[in-house]
Short mmCIF file of C-alpha atoms in Angstrom, two decimals:
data_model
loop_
_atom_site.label_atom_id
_atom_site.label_comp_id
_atom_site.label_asym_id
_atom_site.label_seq_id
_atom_site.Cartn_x
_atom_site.Cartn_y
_atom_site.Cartn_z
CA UNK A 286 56.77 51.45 -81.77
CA UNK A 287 54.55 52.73 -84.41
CA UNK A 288 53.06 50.44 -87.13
CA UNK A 289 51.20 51.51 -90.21
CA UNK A 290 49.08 48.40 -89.96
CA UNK A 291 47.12 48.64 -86.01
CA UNK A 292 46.50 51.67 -84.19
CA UNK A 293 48.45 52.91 -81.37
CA UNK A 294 47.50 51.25 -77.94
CA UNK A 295 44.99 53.46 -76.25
CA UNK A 296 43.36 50.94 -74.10
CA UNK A 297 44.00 47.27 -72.54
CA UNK A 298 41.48 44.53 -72.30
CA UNK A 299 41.44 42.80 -68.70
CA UNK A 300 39.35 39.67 -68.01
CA UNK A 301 36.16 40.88 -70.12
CA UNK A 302 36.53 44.48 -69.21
CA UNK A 303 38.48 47.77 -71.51
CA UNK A 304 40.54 50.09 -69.59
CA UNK A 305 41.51 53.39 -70.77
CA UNK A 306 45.44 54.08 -71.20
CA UNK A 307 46.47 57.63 -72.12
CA UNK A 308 49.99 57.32 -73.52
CA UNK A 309 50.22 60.70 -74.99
CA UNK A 310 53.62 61.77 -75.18
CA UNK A 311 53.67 64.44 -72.52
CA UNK A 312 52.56 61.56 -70.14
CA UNK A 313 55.38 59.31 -71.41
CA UNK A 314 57.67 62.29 -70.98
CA UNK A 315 56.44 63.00 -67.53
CA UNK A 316 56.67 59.40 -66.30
CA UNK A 317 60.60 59.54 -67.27
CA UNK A 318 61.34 62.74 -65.44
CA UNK A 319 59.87 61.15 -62.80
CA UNK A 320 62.45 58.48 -62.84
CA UNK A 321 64.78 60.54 -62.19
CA UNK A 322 63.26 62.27 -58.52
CA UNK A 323 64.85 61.33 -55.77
CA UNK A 324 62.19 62.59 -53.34
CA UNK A 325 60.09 59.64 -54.53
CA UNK A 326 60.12 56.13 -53.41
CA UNK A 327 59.58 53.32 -55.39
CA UNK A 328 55.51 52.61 -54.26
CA UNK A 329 55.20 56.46 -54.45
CA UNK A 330 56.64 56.23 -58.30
CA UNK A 331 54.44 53.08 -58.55
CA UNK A 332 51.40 55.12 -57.91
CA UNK A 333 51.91 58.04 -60.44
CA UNK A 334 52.76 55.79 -62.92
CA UNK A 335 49.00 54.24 -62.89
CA UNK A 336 47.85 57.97 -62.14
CA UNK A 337 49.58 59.17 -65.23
CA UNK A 338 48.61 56.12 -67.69
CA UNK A 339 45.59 54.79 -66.15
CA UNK A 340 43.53 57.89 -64.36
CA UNK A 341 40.98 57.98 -66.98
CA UNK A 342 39.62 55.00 -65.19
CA UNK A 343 37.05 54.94 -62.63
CA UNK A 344 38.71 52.73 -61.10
CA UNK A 345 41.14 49.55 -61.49
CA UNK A 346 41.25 45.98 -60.95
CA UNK A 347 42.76 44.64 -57.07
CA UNK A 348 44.70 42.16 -58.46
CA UNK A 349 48.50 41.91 -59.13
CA UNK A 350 48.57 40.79 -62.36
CA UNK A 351 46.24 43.60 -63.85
CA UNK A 352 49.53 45.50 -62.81
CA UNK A 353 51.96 43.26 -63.83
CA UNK A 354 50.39 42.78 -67.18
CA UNK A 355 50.00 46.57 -67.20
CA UNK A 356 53.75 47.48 -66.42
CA UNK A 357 54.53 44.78 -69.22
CA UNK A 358 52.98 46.70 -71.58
CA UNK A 359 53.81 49.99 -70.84
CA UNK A 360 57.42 49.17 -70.66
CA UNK A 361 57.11 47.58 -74.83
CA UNK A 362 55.22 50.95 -75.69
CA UNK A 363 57.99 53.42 -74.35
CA UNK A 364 61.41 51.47 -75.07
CA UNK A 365 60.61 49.25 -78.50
CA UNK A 366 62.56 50.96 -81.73
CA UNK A 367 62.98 49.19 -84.72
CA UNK A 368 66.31 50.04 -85.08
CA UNK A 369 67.74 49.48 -81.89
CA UNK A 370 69.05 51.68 -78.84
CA UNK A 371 72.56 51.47 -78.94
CA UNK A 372 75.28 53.43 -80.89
CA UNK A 373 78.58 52.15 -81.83
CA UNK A 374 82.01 53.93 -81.46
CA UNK A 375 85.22 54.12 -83.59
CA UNK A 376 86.26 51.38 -81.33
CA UNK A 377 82.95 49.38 -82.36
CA UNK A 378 82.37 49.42 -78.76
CA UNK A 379 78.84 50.72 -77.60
CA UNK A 380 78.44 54.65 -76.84
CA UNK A 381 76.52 54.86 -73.92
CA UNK A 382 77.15 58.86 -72.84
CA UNK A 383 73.77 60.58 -73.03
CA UNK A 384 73.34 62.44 -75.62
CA UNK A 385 69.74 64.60 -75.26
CA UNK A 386 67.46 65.14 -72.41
CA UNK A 387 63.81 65.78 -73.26
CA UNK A 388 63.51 68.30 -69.99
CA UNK A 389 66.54 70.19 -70.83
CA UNK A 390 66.15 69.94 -74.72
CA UNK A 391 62.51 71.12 -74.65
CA UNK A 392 63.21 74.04 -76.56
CA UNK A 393 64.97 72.79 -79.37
CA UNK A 394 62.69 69.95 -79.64
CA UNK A 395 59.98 71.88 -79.77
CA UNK A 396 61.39 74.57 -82.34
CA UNK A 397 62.20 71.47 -84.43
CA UNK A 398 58.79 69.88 -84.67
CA UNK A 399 57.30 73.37 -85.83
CA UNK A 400 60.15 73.82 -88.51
CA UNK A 401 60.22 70.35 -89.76
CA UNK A 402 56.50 69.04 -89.17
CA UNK A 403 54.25 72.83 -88.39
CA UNK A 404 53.47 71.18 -85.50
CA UNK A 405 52.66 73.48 -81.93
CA UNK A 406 53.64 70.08 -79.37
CA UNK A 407 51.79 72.23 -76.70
CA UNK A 408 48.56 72.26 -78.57
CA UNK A 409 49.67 68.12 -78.79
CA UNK A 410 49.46 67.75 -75.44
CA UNK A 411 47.33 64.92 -73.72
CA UNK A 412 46.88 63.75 -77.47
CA UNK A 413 49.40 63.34 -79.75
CA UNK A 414 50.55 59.32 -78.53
CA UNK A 415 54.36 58.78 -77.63
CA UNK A 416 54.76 56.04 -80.74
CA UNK A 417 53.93 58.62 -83.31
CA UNK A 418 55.99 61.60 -81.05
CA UNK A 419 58.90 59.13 -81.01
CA UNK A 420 58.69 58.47 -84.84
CA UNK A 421 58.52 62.25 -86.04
CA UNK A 422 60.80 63.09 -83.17
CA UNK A 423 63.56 60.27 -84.68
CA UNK A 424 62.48 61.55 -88.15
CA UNK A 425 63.83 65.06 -87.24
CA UNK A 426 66.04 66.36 -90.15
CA UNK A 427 70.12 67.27 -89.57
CA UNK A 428 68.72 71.28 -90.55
CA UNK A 429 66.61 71.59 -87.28
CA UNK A 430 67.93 73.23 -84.44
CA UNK A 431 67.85 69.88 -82.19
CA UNK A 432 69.77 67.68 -84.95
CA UNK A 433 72.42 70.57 -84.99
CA UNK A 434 73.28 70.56 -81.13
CA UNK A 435 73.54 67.20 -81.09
CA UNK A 436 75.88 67.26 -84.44
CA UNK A 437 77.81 69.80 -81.74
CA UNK A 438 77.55 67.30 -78.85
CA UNK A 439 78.89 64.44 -81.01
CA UNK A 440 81.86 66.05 -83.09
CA UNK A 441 85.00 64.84 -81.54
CA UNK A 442 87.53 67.99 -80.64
CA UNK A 443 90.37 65.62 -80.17
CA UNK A 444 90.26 65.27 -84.50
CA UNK A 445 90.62 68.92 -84.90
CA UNK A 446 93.73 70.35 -85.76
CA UNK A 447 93.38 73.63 -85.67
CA UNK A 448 93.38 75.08 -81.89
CA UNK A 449 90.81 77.96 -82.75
CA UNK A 450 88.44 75.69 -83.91
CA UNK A 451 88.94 73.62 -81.39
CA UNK A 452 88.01 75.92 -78.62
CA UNK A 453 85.24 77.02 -80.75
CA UNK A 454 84.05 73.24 -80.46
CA UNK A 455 84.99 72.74 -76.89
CA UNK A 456 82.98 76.14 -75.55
CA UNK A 457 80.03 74.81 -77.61
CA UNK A 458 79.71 71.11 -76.61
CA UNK A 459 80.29 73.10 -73.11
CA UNK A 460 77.72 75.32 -73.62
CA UNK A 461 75.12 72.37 -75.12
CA UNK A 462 76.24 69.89 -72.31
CA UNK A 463 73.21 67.24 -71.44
CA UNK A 464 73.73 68.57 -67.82
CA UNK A 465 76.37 71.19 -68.27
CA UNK A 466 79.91 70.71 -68.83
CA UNK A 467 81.54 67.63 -67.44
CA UNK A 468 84.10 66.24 -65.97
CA UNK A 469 85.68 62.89 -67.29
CA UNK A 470 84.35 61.58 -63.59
CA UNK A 471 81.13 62.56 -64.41
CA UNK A 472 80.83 61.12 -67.80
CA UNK A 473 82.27 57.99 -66.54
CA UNK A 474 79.66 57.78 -63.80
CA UNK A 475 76.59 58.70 -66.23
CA UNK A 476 77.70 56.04 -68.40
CA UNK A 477 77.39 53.51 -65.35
CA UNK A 478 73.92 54.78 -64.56
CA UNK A 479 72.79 54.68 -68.46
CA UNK A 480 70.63 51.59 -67.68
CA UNK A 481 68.38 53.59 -65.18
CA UNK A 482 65.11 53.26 -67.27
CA UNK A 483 65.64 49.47 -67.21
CA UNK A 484 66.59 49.10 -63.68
CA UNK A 485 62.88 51.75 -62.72
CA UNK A 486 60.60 49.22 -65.05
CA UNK A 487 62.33 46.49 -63.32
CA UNK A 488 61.30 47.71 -59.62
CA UNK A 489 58.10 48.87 -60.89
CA UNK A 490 57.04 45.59 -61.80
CA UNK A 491 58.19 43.90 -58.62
CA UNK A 492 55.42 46.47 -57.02
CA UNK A 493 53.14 45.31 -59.24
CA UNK A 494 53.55 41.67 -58.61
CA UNK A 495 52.29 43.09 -55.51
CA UNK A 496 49.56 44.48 -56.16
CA UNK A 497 51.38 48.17 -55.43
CA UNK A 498 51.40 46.93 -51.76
#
């Protein structure tokens, strides 16, 4: 989470000694695609995840808590918000459908940042860090071209009347699906899975109360 008042973590003091941690958002962004590959195993994830955070380093302490205290941290940087992470529904119940994916979004996102903010993200790359990519990216306006799909992927069809526009709104939230158009199945399952991020920190910190072994 940004702050106006310390600089964005860039490095992480371990019994005397600095260590280099490269949070740039592309790394962040990286690390939760990764999540999401099955040909990986856990120690195998476990391993890029240092790689991608921590490979500016020469090397890195052999001891499990370095890791531990490491994963810790990492995990604070990438899920904190100030506001919260759930959204409610008409019901007041939580909304847990996903609603964006950075991969599949890249476009938009990217468009958006050089409407809103002039900024190229690919000339950003390995240096712009994830809390102030996560506070321009939640600062995007309802104009930009990400805002307005997912205005379009959270309309409701069943509150429109009029059949026309109703297809109109069906073909588009079809046509701006997360993952393509789904079934109610498939929405149902997503929404069981929506805790994925939390269950990967989880079993990456078991691995490094292990010392990665």
């Amino acid at each position: 989470m940004l702050s106006l008042t310390k600089s964005p973590t860039t490095e992480m003091a371990w019994h005397g000694k600095v260590y280099k941690v490269n949070l740039a958002f592309d790394h962040v962004l990286l690390f939760l695609e990764m999540q999401e590959d099955t040909s990986l195993d856990e120690f195998q994830k476990f391993q890029q995840t240092f790689k991608l955070f921590f490979g500016e380093n020469e090397s890195l302490p052999n001891d499990p808590d370095f890791y531990e205290k490491a994963m810790e941290q990492i995990s604070k940087e990438i899920t904190d918000s100030p506001y919260g992470t759930t959204v409610k529904n008409d019901d007041g119940g939580v909304e847990t459908t996903k609603q964006f994916d950075y991969k599949r979004d890249a476009g938009a996102i990217y468009a958006s940042f050089f409407d809103q903010y002039g900024i190229d993200l690919n000339k950003e790359r390995g240096k712009m860090h994830w809390s102030i990519f996560k506070a321009l990216f939640d600062g995007l306006g309802p104009k930009t071209y990400f805002q307005r799909i997912l205005s379009i992927r959270q309309e409701d069809a069943s509150k429109i009347k009029d059949p026309t526009a109703k297809n109109e709104l069906v073909q588009a939230q079809n046509y701006y699906a997360v993952d393509g158009a789904k079934t109610e199945e498939q929405l149902e399952q997503e929404s069981l899975n929506s805790d994925s991020l939390s269950r990967l920190f989880d079993s990456l910190l078991e691995q490094a109360k292990k010392g990665g072994n």
